[in-house]
Structure formats: structure tokens, C-alpha cells
Coordinates of C-alpha atoms and ligand atoms in Angstrom, one line a residue:
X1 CA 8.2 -16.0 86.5
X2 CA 11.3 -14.4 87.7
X3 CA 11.4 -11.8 90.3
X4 CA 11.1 -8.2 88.9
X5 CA 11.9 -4.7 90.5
X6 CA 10.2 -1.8 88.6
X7 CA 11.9 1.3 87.7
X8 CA 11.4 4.1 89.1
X9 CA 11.2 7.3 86.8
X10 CA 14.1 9.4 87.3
X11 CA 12.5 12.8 88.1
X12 CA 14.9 14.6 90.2
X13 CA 17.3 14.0 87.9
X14 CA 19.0 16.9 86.3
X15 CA 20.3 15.6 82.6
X16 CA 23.9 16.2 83.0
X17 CA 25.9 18.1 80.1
X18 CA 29.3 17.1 79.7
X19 CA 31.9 18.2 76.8
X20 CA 35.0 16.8 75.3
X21 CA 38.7 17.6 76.5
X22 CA 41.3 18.5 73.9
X23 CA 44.3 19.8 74.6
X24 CA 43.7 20.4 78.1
X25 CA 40.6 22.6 77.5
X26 CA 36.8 21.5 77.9
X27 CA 35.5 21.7 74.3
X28 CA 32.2 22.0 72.7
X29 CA 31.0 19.8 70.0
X30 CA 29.0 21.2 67.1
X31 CA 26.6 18.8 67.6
X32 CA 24.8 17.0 70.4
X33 CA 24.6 13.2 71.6
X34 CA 21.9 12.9 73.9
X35 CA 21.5 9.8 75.8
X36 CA 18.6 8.1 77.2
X37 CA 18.5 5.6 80.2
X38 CA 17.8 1.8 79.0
X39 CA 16.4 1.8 82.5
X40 CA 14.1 4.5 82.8
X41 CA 13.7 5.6 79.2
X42 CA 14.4 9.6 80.0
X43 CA 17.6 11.5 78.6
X44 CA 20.5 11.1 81.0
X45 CA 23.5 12.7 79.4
X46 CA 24.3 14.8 76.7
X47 CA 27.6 14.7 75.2
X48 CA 29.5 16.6 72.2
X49 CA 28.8 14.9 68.6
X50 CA 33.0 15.3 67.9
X51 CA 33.8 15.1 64.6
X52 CA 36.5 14.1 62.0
X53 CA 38.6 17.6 63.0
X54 CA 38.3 17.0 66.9
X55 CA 39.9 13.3 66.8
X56 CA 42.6 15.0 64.6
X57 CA 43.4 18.3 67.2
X58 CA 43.2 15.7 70.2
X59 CA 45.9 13.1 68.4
X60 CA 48.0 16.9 67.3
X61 CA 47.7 17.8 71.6
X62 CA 48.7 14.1 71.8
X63 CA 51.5 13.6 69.1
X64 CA 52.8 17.3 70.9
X65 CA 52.5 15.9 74.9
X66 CA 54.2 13.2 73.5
X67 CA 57.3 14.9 71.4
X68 CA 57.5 18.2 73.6
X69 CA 56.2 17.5 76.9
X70 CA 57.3 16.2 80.0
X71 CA 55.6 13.6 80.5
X72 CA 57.1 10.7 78.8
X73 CA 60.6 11.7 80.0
X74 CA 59.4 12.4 84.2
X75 CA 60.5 9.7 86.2
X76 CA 58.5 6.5 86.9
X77 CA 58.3 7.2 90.0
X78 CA 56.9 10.5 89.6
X79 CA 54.1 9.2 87.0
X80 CA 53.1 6.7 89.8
X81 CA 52.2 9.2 92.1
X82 CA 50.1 11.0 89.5
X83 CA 48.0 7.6 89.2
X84 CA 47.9 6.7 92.6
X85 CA 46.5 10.5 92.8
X86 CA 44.0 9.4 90.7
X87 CA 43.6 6.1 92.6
X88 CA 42.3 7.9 95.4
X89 CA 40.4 10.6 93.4
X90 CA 38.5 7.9 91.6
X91 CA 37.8 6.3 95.0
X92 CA 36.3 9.6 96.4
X93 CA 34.0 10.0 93.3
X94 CA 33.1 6.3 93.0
X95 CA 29.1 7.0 93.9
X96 CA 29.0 9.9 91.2
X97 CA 30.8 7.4 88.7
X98 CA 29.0 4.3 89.6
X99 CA 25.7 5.8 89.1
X100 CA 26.8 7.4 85.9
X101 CA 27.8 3.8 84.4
X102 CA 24.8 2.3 85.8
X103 CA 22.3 5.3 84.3
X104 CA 24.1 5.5 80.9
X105 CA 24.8 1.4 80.5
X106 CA 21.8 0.2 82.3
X107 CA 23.9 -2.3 84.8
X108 CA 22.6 -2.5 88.3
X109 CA 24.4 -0.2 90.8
X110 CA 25.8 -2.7 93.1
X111 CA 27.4 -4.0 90.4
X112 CA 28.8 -0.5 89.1
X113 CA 30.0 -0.2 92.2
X114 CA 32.1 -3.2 92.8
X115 CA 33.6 -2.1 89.1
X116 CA 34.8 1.1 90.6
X117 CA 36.6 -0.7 93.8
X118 CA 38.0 -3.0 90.6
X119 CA 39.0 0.0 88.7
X120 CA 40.5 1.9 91.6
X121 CA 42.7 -1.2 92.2
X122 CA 43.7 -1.1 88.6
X123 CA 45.2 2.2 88.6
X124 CA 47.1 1.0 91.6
X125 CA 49.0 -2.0 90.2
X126 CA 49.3 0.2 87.5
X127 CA 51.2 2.7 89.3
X128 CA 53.5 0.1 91.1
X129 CA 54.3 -0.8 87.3
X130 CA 55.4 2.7 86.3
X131 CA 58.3 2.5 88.8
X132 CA 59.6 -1.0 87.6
X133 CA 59.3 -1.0 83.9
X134 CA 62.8 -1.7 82.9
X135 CA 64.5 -3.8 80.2
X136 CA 67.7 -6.1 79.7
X137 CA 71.4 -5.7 80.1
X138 CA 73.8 -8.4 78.4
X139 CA 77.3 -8.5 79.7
X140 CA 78.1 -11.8 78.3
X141 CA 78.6 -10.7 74.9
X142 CA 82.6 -10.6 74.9
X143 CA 85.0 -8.0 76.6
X144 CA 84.6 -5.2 74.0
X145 CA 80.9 -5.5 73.9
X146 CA 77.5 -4.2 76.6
X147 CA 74.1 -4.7 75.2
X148 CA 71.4 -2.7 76.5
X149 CA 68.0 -3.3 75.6
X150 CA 66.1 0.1 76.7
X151 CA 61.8 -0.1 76.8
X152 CA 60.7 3.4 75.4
X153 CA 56.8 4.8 75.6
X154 CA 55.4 3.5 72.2
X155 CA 54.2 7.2 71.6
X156 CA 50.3 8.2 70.9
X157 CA 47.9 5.6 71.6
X158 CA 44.6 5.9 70.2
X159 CA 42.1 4.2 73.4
X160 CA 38.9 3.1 72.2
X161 CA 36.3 1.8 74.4
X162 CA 32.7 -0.3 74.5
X163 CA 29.4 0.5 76.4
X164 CA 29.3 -2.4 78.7
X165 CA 32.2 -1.8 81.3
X166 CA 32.5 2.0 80.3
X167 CA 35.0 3.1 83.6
X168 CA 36.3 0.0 83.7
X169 CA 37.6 -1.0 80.9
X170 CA 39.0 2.7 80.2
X171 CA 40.9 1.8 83.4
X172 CA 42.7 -1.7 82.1
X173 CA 44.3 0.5 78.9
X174 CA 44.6 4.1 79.8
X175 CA 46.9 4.0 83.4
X176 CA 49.4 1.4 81.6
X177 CA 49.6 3.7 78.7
X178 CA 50.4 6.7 81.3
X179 CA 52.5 4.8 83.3
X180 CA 55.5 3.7 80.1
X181 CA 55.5 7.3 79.4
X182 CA 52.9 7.5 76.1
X183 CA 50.3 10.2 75.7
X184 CA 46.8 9.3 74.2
X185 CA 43.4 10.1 73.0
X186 CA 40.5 8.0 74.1
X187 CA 37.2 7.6 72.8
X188 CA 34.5 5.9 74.9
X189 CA 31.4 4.5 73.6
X190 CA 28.7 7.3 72.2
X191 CA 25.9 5.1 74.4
X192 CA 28.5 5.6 77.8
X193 CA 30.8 8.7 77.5
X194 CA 30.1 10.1 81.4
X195 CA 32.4 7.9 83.2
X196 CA 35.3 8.6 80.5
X197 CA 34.7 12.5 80.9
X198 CA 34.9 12.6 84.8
X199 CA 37.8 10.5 84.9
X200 CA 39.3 13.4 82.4
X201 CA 38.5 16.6 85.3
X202 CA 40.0 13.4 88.4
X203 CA 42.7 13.2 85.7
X204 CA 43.9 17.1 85.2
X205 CA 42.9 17.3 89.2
X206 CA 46.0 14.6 89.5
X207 CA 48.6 16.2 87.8
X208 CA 48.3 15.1 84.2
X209 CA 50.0 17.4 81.9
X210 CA 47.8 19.2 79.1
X211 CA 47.5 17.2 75.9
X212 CA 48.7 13.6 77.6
X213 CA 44.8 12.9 78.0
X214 CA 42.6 13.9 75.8
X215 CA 38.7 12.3 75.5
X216 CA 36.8 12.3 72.2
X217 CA 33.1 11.7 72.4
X218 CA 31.4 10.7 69.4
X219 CA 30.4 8.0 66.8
X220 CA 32.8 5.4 65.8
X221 CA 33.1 6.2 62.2
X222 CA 33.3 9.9 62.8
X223 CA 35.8 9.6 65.9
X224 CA 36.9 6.2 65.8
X225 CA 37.8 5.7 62.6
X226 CA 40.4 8.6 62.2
X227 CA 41.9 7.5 65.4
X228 CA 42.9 4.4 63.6
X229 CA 44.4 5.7 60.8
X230 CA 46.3 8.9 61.6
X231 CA 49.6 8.7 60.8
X232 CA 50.8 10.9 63.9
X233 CA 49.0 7.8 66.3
X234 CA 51.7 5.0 66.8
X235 CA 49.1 2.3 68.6
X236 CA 45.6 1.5 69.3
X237 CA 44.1 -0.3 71.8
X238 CA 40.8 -0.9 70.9
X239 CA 38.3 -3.4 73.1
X240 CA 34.5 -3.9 71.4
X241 CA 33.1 -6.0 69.0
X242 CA 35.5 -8.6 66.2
X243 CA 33.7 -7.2 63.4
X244 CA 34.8 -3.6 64.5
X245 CA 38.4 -5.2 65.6
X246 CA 38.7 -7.1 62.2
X247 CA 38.1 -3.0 60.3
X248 CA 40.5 -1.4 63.4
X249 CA 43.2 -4.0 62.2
X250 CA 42.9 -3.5 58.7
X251 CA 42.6 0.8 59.2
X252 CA 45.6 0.1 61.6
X253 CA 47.8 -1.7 58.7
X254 CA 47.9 1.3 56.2
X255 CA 50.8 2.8 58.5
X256 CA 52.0 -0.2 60.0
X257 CA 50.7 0.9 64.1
X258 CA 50.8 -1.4 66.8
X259 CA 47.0 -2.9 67.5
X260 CA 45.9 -4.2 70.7
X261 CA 42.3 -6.2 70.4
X262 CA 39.7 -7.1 73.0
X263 CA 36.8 -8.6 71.1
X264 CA 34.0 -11.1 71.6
X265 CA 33.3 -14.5 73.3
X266 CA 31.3 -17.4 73.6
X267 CA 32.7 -18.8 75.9
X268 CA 32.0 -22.2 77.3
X269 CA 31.4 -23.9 80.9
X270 CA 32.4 -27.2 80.8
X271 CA 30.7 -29.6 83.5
X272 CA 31.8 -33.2 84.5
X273 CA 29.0 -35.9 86.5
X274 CA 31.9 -35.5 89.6
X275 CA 31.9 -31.7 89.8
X276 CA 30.6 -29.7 93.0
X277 CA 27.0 -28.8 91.6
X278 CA 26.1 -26.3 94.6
X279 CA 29.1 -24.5 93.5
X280 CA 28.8 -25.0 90.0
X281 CA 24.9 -23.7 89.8
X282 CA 25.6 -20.4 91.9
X283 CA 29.1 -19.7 88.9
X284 CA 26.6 -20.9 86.2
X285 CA 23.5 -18.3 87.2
X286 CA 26.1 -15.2 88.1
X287 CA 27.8 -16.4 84.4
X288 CA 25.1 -16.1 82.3
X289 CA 23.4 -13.3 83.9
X290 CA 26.4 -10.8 85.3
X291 CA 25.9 -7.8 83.1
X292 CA 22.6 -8.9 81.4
X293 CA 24.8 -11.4 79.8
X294 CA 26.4 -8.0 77.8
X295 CA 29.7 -9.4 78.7
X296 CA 32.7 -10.5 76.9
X297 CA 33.3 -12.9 79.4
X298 CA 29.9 -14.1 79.8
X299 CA 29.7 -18.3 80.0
X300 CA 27.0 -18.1 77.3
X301 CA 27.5 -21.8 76.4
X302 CA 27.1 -24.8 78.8
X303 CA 28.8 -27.9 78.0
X304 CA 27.2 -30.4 80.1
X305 CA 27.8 -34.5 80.5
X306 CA 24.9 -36.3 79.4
X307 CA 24.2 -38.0 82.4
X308 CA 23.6 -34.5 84.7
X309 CA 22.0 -32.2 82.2
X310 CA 18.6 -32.2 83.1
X311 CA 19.0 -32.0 86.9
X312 CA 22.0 -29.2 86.5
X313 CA 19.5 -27.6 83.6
X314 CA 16.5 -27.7 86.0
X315 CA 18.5 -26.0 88.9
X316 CA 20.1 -23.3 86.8
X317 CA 16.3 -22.9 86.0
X318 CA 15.3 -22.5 89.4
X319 CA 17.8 -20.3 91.0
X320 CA 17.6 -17.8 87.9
X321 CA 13.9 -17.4 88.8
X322 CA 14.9 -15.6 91.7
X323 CA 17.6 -13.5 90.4
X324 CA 16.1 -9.7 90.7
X325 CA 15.6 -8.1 87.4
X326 CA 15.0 -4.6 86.9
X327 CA 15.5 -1.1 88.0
X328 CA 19.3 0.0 87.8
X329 CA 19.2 2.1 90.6
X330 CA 17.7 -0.5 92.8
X331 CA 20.7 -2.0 95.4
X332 CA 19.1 -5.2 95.4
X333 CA 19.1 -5.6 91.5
X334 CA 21.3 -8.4 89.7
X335 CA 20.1 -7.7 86.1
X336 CA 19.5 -4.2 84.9
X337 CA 18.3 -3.3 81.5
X338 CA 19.6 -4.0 77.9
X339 CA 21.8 -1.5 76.4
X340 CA 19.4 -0.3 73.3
X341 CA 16.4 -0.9 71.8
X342 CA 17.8 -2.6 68.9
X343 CA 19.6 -4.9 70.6
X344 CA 16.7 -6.3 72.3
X345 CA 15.6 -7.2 69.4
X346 CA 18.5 -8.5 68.1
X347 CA 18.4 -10.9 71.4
X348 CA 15.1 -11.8 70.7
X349 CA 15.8 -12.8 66.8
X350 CA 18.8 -14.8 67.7
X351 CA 16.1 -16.8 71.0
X352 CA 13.6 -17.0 68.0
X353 CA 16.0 -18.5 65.7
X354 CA 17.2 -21.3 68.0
X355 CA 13.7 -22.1 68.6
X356 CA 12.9 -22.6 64.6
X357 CA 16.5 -24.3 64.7
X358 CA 15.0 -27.5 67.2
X359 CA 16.1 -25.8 70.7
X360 CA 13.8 -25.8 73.6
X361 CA 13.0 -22.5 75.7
X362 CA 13.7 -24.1 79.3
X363 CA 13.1 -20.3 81.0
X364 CA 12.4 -16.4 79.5
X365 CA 12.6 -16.4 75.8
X366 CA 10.8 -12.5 75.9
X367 CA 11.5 -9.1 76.7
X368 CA 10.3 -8.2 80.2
X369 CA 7.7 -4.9 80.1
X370 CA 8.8 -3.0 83.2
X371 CA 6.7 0.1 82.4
X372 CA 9.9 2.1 81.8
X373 CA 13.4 1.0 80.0
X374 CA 13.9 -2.2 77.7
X375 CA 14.7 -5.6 79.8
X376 CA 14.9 -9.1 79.2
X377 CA 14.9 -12.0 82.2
X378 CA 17.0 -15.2 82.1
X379 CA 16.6 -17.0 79.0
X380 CA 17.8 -20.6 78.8
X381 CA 17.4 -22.7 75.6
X382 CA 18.1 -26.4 76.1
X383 CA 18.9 -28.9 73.6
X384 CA 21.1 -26.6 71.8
X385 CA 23.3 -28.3 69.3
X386 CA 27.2 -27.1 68.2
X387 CA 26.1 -26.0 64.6
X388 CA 23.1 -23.3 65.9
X389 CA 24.1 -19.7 65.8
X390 CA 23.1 -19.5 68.9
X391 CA 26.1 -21.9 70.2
X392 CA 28.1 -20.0 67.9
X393 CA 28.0 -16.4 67.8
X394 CA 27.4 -14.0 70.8
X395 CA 24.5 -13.1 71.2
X396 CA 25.2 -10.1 74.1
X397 CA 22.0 -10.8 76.3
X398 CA 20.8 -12.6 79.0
X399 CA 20.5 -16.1 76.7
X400 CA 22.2 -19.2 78.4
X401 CA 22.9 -22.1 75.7
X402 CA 22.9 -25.7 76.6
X403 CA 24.8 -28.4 75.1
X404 CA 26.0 -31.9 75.9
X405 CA 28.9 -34.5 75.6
X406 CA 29.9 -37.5 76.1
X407 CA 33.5 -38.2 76.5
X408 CA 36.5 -35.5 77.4
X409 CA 37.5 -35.0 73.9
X410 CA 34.1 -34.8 72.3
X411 CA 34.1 -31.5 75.2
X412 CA 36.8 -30.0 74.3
X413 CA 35.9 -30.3 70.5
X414 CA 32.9 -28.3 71.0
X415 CA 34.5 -25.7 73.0
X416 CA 37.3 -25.4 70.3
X417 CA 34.9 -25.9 67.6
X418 CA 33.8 -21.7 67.2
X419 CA 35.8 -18.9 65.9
X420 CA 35.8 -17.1 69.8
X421 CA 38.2 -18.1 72.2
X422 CA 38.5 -15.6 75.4
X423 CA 37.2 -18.0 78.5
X424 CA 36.2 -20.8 79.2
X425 CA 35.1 -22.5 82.7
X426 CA 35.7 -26.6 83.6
X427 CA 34.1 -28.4 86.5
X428 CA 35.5 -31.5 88.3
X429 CA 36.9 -32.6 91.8
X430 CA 39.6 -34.4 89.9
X431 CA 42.7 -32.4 89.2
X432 CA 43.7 -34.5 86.2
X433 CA 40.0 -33.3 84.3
X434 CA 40.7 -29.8 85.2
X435 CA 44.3 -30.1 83.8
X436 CA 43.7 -32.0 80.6
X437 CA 40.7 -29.4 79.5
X438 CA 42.6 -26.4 80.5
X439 CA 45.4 -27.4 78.0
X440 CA 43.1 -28.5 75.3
X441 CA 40.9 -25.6 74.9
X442 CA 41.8 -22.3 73.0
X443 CA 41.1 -19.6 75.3
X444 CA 42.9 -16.8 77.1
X445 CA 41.8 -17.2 80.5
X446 CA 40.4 -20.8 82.0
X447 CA 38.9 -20.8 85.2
X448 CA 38.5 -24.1 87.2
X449 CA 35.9 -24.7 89.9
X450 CA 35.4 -21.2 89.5
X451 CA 33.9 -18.4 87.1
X452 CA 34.9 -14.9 85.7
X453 CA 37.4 -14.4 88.8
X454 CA 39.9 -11.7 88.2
X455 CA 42.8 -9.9 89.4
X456 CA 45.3 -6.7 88.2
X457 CA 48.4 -9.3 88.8
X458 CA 46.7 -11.8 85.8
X459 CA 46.9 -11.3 82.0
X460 CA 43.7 -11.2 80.2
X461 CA 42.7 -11.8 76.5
X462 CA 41.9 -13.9 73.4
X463 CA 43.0 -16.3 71.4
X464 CA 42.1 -16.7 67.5
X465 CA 38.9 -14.1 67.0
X466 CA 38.3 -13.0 70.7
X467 CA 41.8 -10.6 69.8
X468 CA 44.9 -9.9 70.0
X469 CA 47.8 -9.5 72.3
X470 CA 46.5 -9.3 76.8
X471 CA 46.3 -6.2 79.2
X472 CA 46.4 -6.4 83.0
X473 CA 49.2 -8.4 84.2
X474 CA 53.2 -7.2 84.5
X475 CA 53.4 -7.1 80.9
X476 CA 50.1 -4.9 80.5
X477 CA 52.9 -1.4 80.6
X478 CA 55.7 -3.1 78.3
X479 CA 52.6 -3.6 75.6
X480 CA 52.7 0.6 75.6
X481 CA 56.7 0.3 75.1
X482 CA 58.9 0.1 71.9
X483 CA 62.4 -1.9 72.6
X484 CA 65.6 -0.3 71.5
X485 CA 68.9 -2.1 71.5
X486 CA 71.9 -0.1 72.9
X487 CA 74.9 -1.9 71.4
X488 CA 77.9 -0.4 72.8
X489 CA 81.9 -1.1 72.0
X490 CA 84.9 -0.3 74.1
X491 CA 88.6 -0.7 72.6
X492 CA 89.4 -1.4 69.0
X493 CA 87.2 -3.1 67.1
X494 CA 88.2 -5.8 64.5
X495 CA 88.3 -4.1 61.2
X496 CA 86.2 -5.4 58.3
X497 CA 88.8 -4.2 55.6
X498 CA 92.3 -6.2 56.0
X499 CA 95.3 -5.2 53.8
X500 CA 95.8 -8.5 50.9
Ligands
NAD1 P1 31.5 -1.9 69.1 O1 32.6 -2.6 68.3 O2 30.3 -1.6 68.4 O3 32.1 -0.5 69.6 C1 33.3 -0.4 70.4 C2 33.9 1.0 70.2 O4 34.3 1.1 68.9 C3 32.9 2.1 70.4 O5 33.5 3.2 71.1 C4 32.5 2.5 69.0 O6 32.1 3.8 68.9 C5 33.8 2.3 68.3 N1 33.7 2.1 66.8 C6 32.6 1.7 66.1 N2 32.9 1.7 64.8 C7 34.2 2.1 64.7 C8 35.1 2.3 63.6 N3 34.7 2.1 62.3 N4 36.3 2.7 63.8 C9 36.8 2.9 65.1 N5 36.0 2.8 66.2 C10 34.7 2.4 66.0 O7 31.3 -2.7 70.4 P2 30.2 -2.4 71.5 O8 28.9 -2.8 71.0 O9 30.4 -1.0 72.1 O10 30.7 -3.4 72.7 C11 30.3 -4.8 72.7 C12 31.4 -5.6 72.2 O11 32.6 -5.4 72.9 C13 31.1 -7.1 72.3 O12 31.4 -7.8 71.1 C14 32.0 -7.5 73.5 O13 32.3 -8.9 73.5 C15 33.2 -6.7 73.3 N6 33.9 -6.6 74.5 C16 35.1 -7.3 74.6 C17 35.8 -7.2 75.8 C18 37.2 -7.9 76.0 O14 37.9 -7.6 76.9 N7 37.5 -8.9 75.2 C19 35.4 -6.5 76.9 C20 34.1 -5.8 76.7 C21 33.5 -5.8 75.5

């Protein structure tokens, strides 16, 4: 049994109506997305159905911001104080925000909270980063000869975003974007568009020119799609699912845009006899279960030496029956609901699955009945062996795997041995472990001794099917740039055609 909080039904809760902005005007749809609560099963939010003709006006107000307005030629220090304006905006509407995200997604609301203090410090750095993007000067290229190498605003970025971190995640794309200068159209997720449409009314509160932000709410293939192959958009920066990445890329290629990718994981925690297993148990519980497990980062896999994987399997057990699953709204709730329905069931198949496939259901396995919403507890499936889908793909739920090794390389086999490579996690007191895994293994980030820590300064992103190219970081605002070489003469040059 693990510890359960039931929802309560939301019945002073006014279903909130929200519509699109194009253009700098709050638009309409002709149809209607309406939204109901994975936690309390009621309608939450209703946003505009945008269509085919929307995404194209929005990228036209973009593609005009862009080649017209002020915006990408202001100063960068006058584009920072328009984000730290919305720093502070965003930090004054962080309880209406927070409990937007954690209606809409499901996530519990201590946790949407802490996203919003993460967000708010986001558009910060970024802000710092709009007064110092600069590029190169060469003065060592002969007397008659200065190179300049100038970073330009790429133009219109197409932003599109996934359920599970909806303010957040707009938040590591859109204030680098702003800050080099482009203009852009985003388009959250149709299960999580609130967040995205507030941060549009903090945005125009800020100072943001008409047309630089505009928000398209809709489906993927009706919104989405266009936004990746319009010739008048010059990049997209898409974060969600690789199967969605993989199409983005290929739309993007027609006209030849820049594409920025944050896709899936499966990412491993890799655990040796010598590690700190207090520590270890606490990053292994908040890794599997942060977000339901509907996290890109999630440490879905456990690598574990032979010799401590039933003792460390038992304990993750134990301390996962306590985590408090349940209502959203609740402050004392760790896991909140699952995102639909359908992907409950999709959860269960893949727990199912692994079951017929030899693996043993150590905890959970079922979907929790709350009386309102869709939930799942813990789930950890021992005896899990590389080739199961379950080790493989990701599965998006609260679904821990566990596998063993032997020796260091057999480790870092496994965790190479998958098509994902965002994270990955080693455990050990000795420095040389740590080291040798976290050059062996293929992944973006590698945390050691520690789990899914993060900070504006650090670059995130994946290597081979987890995506292309990182955001956050000093770099995050040149990704949004084009270069352009100056190459400039002084006195006579030597001629190309000589008299015979
Ligand atoms: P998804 O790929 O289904 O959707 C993501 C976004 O793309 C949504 O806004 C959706 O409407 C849109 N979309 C769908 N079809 C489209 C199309 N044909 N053209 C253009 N846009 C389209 O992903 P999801 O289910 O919303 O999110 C979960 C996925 O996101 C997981 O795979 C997760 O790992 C990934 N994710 C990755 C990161 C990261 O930083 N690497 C962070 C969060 C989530």
C-alpha cells in the first residue's frame, strides 16, 4: 500500500476561458478545446481550437515584428529590462500560474510551485544574456585586413511545447529567443495551454511589442505542423516526444530552417556496492517518481551491482510506500495524477508487458482508483533485463526498472546500449568510478552523487535520439543567432589581374 490523498472535487472552481494572441490582439478560435483535470475529472480550461490560417497570421505578425519592428534592433539592454519586467510579473502571478499547471497537467502544486521560482530565475539569466551577446573581432589578420564576426537574431522561431512542464519549459526557449532580438510564435500543448496564455497578458504588461509574441493554441497537426514548415519561420525549437521530433526535423528540412530538439529519455542510475545508499535511496525515490515519472529526465532505469540489488531494491520499495499520491491541489502531495486517460493505459500495457516478458512486480503495477482523476502509485519491476521494452523505451509513468551488472564496463554497456541518451546518474565515494562512467556514457547531462539537479548557468540536452543541439546555459541566446562575417579592407588591395 502506498499512502493516498483523495481529490477533492473542484466545485468552486469557475472553468476559465482563455483565447489565443495574434498580432497583439486576443483572438477567438472557431472552435473550442476544453480541458478536463486528470485530478478531479471536471473541465478546467477551455481554449481556442486554432487552425491551419491562425498559425499562418501569427508567423505573418511574427515574420512583420521581426522585419519592421523595433524589437530586434532595441538595444540589449533595453530587451533585458523587458524580461526582467516579466521576471517579476511572473513572480507576482506565480499562485495563479502554479495552480493553472498543476490543474491542467495534474502535477502536485508544491511542485508547480518550485517550477515557477525555477522559471522566474530563468527569465533572469536570460536577461543578463541579452546585454552580453556579442561575437568576435580578428585583428591578426594582416595590416589591411579587420574581421568582424557579428551574432544577428536568427528571425521567426516557431516554439513548441509538451504538457508535462507547461510554464517551464516555455520559459527555457522563449526569453533566449527575445533576448538575441528574434520574434516568435509558440504553441503549447492542447492538454496545458493556461500557463502559455497568461504569460502572453505578463508579456504585453512588460513591454513586448505587438506581433514579437504571439501564442497558438491547438492540436499539433493543425497548429504544429504549419509552424514547421512555413517558409516565412527561420527556426524551431521544439521540446516533446522523438517520434514528433524525428517528423519536426524532416517538416523543418523542406526549407532548410534551423531545428532545436528536446526529446525523450530513459535514462539510467548507475549504482556501485561503495556508494552512499541513504543518499542514493532518497535521489532514487524523488527520480522515479518527480512528475509521476512524466519526465524527460526521469531515472526510469536502475543499474545496480549485483551484490546490493536486493537490499537497495527493497529500500526504494519502502520509502516509495510512503510517498503521498494523489490530489494535485493537496500541499502535501508528491505524485499527482497522469496526464490522460489513454496514457494510463498505455503505462499499464508497457507494466503488463514486462510481466509476460519474465520481470517481477516488486511494488504498484495498477492504476490507483481515487474516486476522481486517473492515478497510478509507484511501480517497480525487478529483474528487468536490457532487451525488455520496458528498459528500452519510455514509458512516461511512475514505472521504475531494475537491472544489474557486474563489472564497470558491462555498466556502461547497458546505459549506452538504447537509442535515448539525455541523463544519466552514477553512484560511488570513489572519484575515479564517477569519472570513468561520466566519460563513457552518452548522455547530455551526468549527475554524480546526485539526481536531476539543475541550474540556468548549465547547458541541457541530448545526445543521439534524446535531440538535438542544448538550451539554458551562455550559449542558450547565440542558438537564436545567425553569424555574419564583416570582412573589412583598408588601403590597396593586391590586384588579382597583373599586366603579362
Ligand atoms: P508530443 O511530441 O506528443 O507533443 C509535443 C508538442 O508537439 C505538443 O505541443 C503537440 O501538440 C505538438 N505536436 C504534435 N504533433 C505535431 C506535429 N505533427 N507537428 C508539430 N507539432 C506537433 O509530446 P508530449 O506528449 O506533449 O510530451 C511528452 C514528451 O516530451 C516525452 O517524450 C518527453 O520525454 C518529452 N520531453 C522532453 C524534454 C526535454 O527537455 N528533453 C522535456 C519535456 C518533455
Amino acid at each position: 500500500m502506498t499512502a493516498h490523498v483523495k481529490p477533492k472535487a473542484l466545485t468552486d472552481y469557475r472553468t476559465r476561458d482563455f483565447r489565443m494572441l495574434i498580432d497583439g490582439v486576443w483572438t477567438e478560435g472557431t472552435g473550442v478545446i476544453e480541458r478536463v483535470a486528470p485530478g478531479h475529472g471536471s473541465v478546467v480550461s477551455r481554449y481556442p481550437a486554432g487552425t491551419k490560417a491562425d498559425a499562418e497570421r501569427a508567423i505573418a505578425a511574427a515574420r512583420k515584428a521581426f522585419d519592421d519592428g523595433a524589437w530586434p534592433t532595441m538595444t540589449g539592454a533595453e530587451r533585458s529590462n523587458v524580461l526582467l519586467k516579466a521576471a517579476d510579473l511572473i513572480a507576482a502571478r506565480t499562485d495563479e500560474l502554479a495552480f493553472l499547471d498543476a490543474v491542467e497537467s495534474g502535477k502536485p502544486i508544491s511542485q508547480a510551485r518550485g517550477e515557477l521560482g525555477g522559471a522566474v530565475d530563468i527569465w533572469r539569466y536570460a536577461a543578463a544574456l541579452a546585454r552580453d551577446l556579442h561575437g568576435e573581432s580578428y585583428n591578426t589578420l594582416g595590416q589591411g585586413t579587420l574581421g568582424v564576426v557579428l551574432r544577428e537574431a536568427i528571425g521567426v522561431v516557431s516554439i513548441i511545447t509538451p504538457w508535462n512542464f507547461p510554464f517551464l519549459i516555455v520559459s527555457q526557449k522563449l526569453p533566449f529567443a527575445l533576448a538575441a532580438g528574434c520574434t516568435t510564435v509558440v504553441k503549447p500543448s492542447e492538454l496545458t495551454s493556461g500557463s502559455t496564455l497568461v504569460l502572453g497578458e505578463i508579456l504585453i504588461e512588460a513591454g513586448v511589442p505587438a506581433g514579437v509574441v504571439n501564442i497558438v493554441t491547438g492540436t499539433g497537426l493543425e497548429v504544429g505542423a504549419p509552424m514547421t514548415t512555413h517558409p516565412g519561420v527561420d527556426m524551431v525549437s521544439f521540446t516533446g516526444s522523438t517520434a514528433v521530433g524525428r517528423l519536426t526535423m524532416a517538416n523543418a528540412a523542406q526549407t532548410l530552417k534551423k531545428v532545436s530538439l528536446e526529446l525523450g529519455g530513459k535514462n539510467p542510475q548507475i549504482v556501485f556496492p561503495d556508494a552512499n545508499l541513504d543518499e542514493f535511496i532518497d535521489a532514487a525515490v524523488f527520480g522515479a517518481w518527480f512528475n509521476a515519472g512524466e519526465c524527460c529526465n526521469a531515472g526510469s532505469r536502475l543499474i545496480l551491482h549485483r551484490s546490493i540489488a536486493g537490499e537497495v531494491t527493497e529500500r526504494i520499495a519502502d520509502l516509495s510506500k510512503k510517498v503521498r499520491v494523489g490530489d494535485p491541489l493537496d500541499p502535501q502531495t508528491q505524485v499527482g495524477a497522469i496526464i490522460t486517460p489513454q496514457h494510463l493505459e498505455k503505462i499499464g500495457v508497457y507494466v503488463d508487458n514486462a510481466a509476460k516478458a519474465g520481470a517481477s512486480v516488486a511494488l504498484g503495477g495498477k492504476a490507483l482508483d481515487l474516486g476522481l482523476g486517473q492515478f497510478m502509485g509507484p511501480t517497480i519491476l525487478s529483474g528487468v533485463t536490457p532487451d525488455m521494452a520496458v528498459a528500452r523505451e519510455e514509458v512516461f509513468g511512475p514505472v521504475l526498472s531494475v537491472l544489474t551488472f557486474e563489472t564497470t564496463d558491462e555498466a556502461t554497456h547497458i546505459a549506452n546500449a538504447i537509442d535515448y541518451g539525455l541523463s544519466a546518474g552514477v553512484w560511488s565515494r570513489d572519484f575515479d568510478t564517477c569519472l570513468t562512467i561520466g566519460r563513457k556514457v552518452r548522455a547530455g547531462t551526468i549527475w554524480m552523487n546526485t539526481f536531476m539537479d539543475g541550474a540556468p548557468e548549465l547547458p541541457f540536452g541530448g545526445y543521439r535520439q534524446s535531440g538535438l543541439g542544448r538550451e539554458l546555459g551562455r550559449h542558450a541566446v547565440e542558438d537564436y543567432t545567425e553569424t555574419k562575417t564583416l570582412n573589412m579592407h583598408m588601403g590597396s588591395r593586391t590586384n588579382w589581374w597583373m599586366p603579362r
